[in-house]
Tab-separated table of N, CA and C in Angstrom:
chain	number	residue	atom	x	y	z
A	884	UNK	N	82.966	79.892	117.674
A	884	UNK	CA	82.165	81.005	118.164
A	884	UNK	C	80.884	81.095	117.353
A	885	UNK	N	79.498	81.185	117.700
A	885	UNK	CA	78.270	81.502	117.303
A	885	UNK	C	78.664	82.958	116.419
A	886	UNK	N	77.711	82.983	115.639
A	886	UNK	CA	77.783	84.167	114.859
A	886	UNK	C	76.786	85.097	115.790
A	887	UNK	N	77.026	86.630	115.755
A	887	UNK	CA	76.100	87.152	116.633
A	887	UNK	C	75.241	87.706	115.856
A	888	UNK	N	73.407	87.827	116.410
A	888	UNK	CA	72.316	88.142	115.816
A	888	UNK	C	72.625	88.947	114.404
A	889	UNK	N	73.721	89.986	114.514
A	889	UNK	CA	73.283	91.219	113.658
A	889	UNK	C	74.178	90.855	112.316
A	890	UNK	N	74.954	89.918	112.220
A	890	UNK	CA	75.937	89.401	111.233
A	890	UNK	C	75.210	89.433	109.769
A	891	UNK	N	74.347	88.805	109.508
A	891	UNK	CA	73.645	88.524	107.993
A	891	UNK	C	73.358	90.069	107.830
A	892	UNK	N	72.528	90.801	108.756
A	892	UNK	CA	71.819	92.027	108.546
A	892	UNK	C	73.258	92.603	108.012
A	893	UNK	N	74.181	92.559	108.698
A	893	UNK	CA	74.862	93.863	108.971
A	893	UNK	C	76.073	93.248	107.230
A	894	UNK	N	76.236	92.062	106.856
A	894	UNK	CA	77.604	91.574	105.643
A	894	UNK	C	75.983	91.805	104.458
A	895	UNK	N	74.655	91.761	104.634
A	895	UNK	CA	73.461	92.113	103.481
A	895	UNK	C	73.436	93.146	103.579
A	896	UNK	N	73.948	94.138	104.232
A	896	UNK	CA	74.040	95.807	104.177
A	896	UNK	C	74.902	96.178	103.046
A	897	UNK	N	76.324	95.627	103.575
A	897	UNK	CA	77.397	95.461	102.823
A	897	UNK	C	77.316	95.176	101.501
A	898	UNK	N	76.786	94.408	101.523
A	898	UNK	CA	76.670	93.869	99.699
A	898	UNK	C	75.698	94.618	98.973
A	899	UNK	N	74.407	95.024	99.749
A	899	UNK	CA	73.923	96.523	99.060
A	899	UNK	C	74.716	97.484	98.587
A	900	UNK	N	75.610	97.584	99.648
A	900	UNK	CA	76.306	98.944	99.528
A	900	UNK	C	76.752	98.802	98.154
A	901	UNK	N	77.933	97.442	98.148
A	901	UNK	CA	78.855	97.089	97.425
A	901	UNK	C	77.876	97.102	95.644
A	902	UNK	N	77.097	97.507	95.515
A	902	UNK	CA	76.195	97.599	94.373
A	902	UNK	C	76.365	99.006	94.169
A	903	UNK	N	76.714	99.473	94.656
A	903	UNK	CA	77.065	101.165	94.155
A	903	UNK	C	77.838	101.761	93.908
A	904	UNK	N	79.288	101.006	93.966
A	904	UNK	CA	80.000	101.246	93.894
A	904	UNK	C	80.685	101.730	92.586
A	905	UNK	N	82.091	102.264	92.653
A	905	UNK	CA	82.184	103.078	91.374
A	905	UNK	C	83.489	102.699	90.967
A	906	UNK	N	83.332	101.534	89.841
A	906	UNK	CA	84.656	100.943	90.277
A	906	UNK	C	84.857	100.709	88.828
A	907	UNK	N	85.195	101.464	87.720
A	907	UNK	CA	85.298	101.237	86.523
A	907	UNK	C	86.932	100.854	85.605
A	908	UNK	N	87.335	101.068	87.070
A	908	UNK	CA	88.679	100.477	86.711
A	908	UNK	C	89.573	99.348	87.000
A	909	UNK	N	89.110	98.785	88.152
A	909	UNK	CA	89.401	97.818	88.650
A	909	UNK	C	88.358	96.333	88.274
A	910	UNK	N	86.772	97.325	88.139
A	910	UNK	CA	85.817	96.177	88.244
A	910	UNK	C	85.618	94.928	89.446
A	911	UNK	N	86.407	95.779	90.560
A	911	UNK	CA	86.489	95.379	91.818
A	911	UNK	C	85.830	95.866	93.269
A	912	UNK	N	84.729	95.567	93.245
A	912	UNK	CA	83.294	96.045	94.084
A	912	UNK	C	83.441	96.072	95.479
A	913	UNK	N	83.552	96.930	96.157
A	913	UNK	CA	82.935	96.644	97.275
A	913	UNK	C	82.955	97.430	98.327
A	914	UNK	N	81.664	96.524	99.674
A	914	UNK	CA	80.849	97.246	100.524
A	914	UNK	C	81.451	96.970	101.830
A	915	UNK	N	81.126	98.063	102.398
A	915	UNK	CA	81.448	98.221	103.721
A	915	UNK	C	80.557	98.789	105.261
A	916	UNK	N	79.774	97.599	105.843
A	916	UNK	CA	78.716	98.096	106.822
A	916	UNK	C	79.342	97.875	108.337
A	917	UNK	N	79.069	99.666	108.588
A	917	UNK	CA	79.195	99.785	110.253
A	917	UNK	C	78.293	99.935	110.968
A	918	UNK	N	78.386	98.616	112.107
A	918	UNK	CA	77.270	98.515	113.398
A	918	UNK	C	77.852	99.482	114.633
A	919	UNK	N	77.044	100.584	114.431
A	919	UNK	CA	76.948	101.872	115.597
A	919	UNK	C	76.358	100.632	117.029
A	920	UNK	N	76.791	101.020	118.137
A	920	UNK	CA	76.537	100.872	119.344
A	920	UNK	C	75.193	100.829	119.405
A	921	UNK	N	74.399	101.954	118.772
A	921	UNK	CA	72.898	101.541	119.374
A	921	UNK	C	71.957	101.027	118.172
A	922	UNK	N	72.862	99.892	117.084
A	922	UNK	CA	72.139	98.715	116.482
A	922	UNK	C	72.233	99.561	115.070
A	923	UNK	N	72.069	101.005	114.850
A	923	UNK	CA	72.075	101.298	113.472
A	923	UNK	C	72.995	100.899	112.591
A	924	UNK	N	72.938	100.955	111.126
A	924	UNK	CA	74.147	100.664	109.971
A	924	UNK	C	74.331	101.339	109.847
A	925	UNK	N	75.654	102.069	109.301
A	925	UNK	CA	76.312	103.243	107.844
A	925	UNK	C	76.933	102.262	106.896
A	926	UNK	N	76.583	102.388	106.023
A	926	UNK	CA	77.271	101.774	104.991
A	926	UNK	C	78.454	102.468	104.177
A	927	UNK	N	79.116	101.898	103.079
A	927	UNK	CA	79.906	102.884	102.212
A	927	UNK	C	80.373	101.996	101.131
A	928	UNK	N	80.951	102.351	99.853
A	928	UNK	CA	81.498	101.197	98.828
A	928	UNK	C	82.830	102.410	98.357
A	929	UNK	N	83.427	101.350	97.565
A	929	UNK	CA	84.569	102.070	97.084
A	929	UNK	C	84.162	102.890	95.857
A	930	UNK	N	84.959	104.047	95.857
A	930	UNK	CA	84.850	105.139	95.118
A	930	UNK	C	86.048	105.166	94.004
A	931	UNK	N	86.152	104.430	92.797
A	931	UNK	CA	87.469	104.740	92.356
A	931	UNK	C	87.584	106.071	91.419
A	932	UNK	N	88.652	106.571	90.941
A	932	UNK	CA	89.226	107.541	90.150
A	932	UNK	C	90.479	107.686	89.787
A	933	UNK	N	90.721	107.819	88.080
A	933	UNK	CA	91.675	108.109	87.456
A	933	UNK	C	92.875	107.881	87.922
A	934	UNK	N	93.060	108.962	88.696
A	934	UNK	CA	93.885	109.074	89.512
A	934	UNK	C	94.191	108.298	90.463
A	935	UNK	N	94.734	107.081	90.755
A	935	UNK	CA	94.108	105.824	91.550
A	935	UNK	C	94.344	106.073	93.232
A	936	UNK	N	95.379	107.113	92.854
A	936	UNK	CA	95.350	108.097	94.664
A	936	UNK	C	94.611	108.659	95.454
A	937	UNK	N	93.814	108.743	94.498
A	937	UNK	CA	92.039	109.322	94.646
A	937	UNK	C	91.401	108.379	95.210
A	938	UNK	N	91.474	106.992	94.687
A	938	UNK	CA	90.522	105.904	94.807
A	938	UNK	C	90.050	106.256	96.446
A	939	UNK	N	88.772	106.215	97.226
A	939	UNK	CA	87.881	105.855	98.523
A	939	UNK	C	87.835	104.487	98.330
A	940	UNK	N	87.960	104.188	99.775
A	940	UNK	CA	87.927	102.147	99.829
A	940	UNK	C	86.327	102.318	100.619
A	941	UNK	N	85.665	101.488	100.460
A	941	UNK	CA	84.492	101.100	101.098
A	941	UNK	C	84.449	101.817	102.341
A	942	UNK	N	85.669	100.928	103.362
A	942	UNK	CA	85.588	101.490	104.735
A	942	UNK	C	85.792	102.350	104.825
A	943	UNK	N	86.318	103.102	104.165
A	943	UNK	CA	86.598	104.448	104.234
A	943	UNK	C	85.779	105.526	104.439
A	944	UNK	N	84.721	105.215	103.340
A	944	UNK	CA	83.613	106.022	102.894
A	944	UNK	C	82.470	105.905	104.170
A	945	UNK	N	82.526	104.253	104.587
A	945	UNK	CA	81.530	104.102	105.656
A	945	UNK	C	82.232	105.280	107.041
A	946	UNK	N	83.444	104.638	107.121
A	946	UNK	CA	83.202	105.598	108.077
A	946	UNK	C	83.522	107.197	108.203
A	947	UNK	N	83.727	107.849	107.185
A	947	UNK	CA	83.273	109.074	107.068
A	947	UNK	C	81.934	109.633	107.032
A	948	UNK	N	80.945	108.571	106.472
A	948	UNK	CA	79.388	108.811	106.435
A	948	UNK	C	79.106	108.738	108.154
A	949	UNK	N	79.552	107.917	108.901
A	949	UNK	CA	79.594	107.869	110.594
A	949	UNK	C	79.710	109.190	111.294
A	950	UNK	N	80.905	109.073	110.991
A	950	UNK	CA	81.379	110.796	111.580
A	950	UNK	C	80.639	111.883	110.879
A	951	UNK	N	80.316	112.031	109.934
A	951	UNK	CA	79.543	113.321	109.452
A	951	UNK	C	78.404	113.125	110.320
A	952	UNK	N	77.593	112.296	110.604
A	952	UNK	CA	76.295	111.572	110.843
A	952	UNK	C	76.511	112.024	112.772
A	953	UNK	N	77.604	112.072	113.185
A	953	UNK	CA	78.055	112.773	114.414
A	953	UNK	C	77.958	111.467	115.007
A	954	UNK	N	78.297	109.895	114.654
A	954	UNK	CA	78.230	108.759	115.032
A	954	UNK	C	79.937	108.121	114.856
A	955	UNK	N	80.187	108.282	116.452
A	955	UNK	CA	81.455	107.438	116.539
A	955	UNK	C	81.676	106.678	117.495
A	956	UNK	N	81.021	105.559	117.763
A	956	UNK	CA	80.983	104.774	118.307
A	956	UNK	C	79.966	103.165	118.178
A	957	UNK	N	81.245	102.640	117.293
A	957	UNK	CA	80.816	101.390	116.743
A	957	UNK	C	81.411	100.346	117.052
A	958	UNK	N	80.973	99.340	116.661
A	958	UNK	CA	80.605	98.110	117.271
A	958	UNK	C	81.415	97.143	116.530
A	959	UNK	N	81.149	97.052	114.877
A	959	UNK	CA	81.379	96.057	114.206
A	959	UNK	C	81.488	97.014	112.587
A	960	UNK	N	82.361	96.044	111.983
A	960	UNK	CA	81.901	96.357	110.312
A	960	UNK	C	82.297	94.981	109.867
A	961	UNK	N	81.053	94.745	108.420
A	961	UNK	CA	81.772	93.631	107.621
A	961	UNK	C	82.069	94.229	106.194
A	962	UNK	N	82.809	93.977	105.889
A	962	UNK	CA	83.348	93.745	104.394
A	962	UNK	C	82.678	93.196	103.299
A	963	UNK	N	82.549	93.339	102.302
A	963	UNK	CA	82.304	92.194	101.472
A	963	UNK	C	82.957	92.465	99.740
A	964	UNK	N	83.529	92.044	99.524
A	964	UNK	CA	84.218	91.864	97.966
A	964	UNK	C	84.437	90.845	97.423
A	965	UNK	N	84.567	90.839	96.121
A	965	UNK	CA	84.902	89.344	95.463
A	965	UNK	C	85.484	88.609	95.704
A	966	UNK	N	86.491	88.636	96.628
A	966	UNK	CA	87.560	87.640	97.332
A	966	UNK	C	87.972	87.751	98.001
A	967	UNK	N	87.086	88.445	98.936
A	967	UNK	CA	87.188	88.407	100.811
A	967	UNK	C	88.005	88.986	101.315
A	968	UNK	N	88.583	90.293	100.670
A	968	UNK	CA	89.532	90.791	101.073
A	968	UNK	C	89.626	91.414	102.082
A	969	UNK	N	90.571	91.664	103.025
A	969	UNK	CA	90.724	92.352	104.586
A	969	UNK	C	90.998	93.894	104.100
A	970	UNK	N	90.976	95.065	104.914
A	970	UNK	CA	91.212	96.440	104.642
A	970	UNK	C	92.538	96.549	104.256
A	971	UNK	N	92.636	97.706	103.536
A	971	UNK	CA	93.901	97.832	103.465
A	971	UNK	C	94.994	98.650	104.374
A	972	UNK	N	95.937	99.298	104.626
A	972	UNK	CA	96.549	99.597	105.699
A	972	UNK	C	96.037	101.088	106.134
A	973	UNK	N	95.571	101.594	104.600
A	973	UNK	CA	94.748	103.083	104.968
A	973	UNK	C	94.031	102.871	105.735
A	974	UNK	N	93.396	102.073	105.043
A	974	UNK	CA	91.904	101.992	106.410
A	974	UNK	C	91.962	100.909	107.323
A	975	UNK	N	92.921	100.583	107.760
A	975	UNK	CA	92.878	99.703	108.690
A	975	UNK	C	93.249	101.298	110.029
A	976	UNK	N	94.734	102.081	109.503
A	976	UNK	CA	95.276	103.010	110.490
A	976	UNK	C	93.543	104.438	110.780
A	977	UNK	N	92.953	104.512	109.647
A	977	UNK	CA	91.874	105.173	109.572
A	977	UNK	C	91.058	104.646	110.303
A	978	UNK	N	90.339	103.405	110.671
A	978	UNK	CA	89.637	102.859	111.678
A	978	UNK	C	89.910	103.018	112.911
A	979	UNK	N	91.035	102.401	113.122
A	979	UNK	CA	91.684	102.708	114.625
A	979	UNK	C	91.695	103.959	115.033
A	980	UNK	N	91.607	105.477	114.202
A	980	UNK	CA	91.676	106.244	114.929
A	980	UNK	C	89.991	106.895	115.847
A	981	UNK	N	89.050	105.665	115.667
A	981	UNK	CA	87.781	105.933	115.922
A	981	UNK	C	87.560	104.700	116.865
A	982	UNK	N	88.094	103.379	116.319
A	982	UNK	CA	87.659	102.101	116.986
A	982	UNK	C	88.568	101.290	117.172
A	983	UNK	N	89.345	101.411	117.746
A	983	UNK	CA	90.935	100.500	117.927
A	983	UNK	C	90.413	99.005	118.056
A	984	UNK	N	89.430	98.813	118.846
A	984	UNK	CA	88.945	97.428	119.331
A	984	UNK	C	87.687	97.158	118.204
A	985	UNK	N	87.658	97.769	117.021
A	985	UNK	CA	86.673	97.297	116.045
A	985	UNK	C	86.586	96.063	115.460
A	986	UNK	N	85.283	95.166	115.633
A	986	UNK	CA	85.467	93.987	115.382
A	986	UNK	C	85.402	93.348	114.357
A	987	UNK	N	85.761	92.983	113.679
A	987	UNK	CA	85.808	93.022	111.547
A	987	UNK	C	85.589	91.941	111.141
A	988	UNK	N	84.850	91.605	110.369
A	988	UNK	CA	83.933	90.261	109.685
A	988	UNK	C	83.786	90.838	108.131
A	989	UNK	N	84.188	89.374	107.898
A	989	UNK	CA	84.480	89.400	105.988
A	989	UNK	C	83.427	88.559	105.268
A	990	UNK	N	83.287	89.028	104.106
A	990	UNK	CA	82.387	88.211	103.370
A	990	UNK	C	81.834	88.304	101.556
A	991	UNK	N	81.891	87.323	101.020
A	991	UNK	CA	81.866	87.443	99.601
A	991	UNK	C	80.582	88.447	99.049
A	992	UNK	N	80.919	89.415	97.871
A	992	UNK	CA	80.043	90.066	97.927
A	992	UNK	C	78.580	89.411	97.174
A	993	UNK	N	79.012	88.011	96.232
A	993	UNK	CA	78.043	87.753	95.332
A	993	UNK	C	77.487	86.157	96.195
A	994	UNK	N	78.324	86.185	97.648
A	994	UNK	CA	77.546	84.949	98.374
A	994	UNK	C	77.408	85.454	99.545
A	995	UNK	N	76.460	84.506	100.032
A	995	UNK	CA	75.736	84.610	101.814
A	995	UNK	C	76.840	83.925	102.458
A	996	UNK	N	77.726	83.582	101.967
A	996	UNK	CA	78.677	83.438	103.197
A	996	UNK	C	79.368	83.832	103.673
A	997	UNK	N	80.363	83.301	104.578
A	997	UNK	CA	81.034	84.288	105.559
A	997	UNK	C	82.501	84.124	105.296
A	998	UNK	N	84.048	84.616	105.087
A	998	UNK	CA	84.586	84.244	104.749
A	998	UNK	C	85.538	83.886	105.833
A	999	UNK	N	85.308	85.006	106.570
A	999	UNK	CA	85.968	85.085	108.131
A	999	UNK	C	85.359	85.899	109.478
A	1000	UNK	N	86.062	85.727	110.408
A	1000	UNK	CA	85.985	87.051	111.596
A	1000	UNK	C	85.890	86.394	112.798
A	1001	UNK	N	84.910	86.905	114.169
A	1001	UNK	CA	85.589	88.248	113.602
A	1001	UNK	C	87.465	88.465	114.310
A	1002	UNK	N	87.535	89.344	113.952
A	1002	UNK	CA	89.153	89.569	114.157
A	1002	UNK	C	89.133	91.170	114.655
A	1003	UNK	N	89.522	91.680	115.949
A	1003	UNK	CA	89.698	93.009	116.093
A	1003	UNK	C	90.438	93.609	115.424
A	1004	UNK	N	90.197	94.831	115.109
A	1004	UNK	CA	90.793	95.704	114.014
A	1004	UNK	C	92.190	95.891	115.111
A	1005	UNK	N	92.458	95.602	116.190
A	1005	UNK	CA	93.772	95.904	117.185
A	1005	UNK	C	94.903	94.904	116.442
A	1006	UNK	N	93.979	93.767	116.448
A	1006	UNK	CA	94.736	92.266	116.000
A	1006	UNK	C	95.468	92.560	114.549
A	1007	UNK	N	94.204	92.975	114.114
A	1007	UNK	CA	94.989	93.541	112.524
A	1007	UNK	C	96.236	94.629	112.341
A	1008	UNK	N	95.876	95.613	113.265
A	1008	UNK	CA	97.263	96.862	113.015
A	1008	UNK	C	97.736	97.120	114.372
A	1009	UNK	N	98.775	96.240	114.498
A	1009	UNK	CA	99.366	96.267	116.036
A	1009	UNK	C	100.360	97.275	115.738
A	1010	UNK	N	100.509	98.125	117.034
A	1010	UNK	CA	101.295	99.470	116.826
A	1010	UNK	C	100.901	100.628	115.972
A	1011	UNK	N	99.423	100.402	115.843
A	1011	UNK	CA	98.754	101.935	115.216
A	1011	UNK	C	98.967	102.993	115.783
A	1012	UNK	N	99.389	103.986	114.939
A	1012	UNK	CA	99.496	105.084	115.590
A	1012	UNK	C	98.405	105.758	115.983
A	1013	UNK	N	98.852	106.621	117.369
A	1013	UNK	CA	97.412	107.278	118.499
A	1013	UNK	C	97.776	108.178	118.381
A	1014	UNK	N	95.979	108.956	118.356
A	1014	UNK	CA	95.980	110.312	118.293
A	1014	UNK	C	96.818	110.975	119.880
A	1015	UNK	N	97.409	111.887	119.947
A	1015	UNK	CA	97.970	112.383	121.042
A	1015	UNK	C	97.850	113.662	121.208
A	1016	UNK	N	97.158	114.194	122.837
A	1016	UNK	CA	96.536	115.523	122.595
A	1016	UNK	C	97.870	116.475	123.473
């Protein structure tokens, strides 16, 4: 599969992000950029604390900055950390409840490359639980 136009923009968002992050305990960085439907980014990085229950994961943060922003409807996010790691199950079940079909692309935070993707966030957490009204 071709990589699509917004890929570099959108995993060089990411690794901005992933520069802000607050990670004094792990020393484990990283960014997380979401492509909104009409081309914009939100970014987010992990937030750690003491308390490691506390810790915010990247995606997390991105997409709470979305929803405050009154933006829920996205497209794509990439990742980027030291060793390409995929979300974790928080935020994998936390995504889905905004973008079930979110399309997820990975990538090193201290290289231009790509490590994977993309892979729907469906593919990743089969049997997520749905909101039910």
């Amino acid at each position: 599969m071709d990589q699509p136009s917004y890929l570099l923009t959108l995993l060089e968002e990411a690794r901005r992000a992933a520069k802000n992050a607050h990670a004094p305990y792990s020393n484990f960085s990283v960014g997380a950029a979401i492509l909104l439907r009409d081309d914009r980014i939100v970014t987010g990085c992990n937030v750690e604390n003491a308390s490691f229950g506390l810790t915010i994961c990247a995606e997390r943060t991105a997409a709470t900055r979305a929803i405050v922003q009154g933006d829920r409807d996205w497209k794509a996010i990439a990742i980027v950390s030291p060793t390409g790691v995929t979300p974790c199950g928080a935020c994998r079940q936390f995504l889905s409840e905004f973008a079930p079909n979110l399309e997820v692309w990975f990538g090193y935070v201290d290289e231009r490359k790509l490590v994977s993707g993309p892979i729907s966030l469906a593919e990743m957490l089969p049997g997520a639980m749905k909101f039910q009204r």
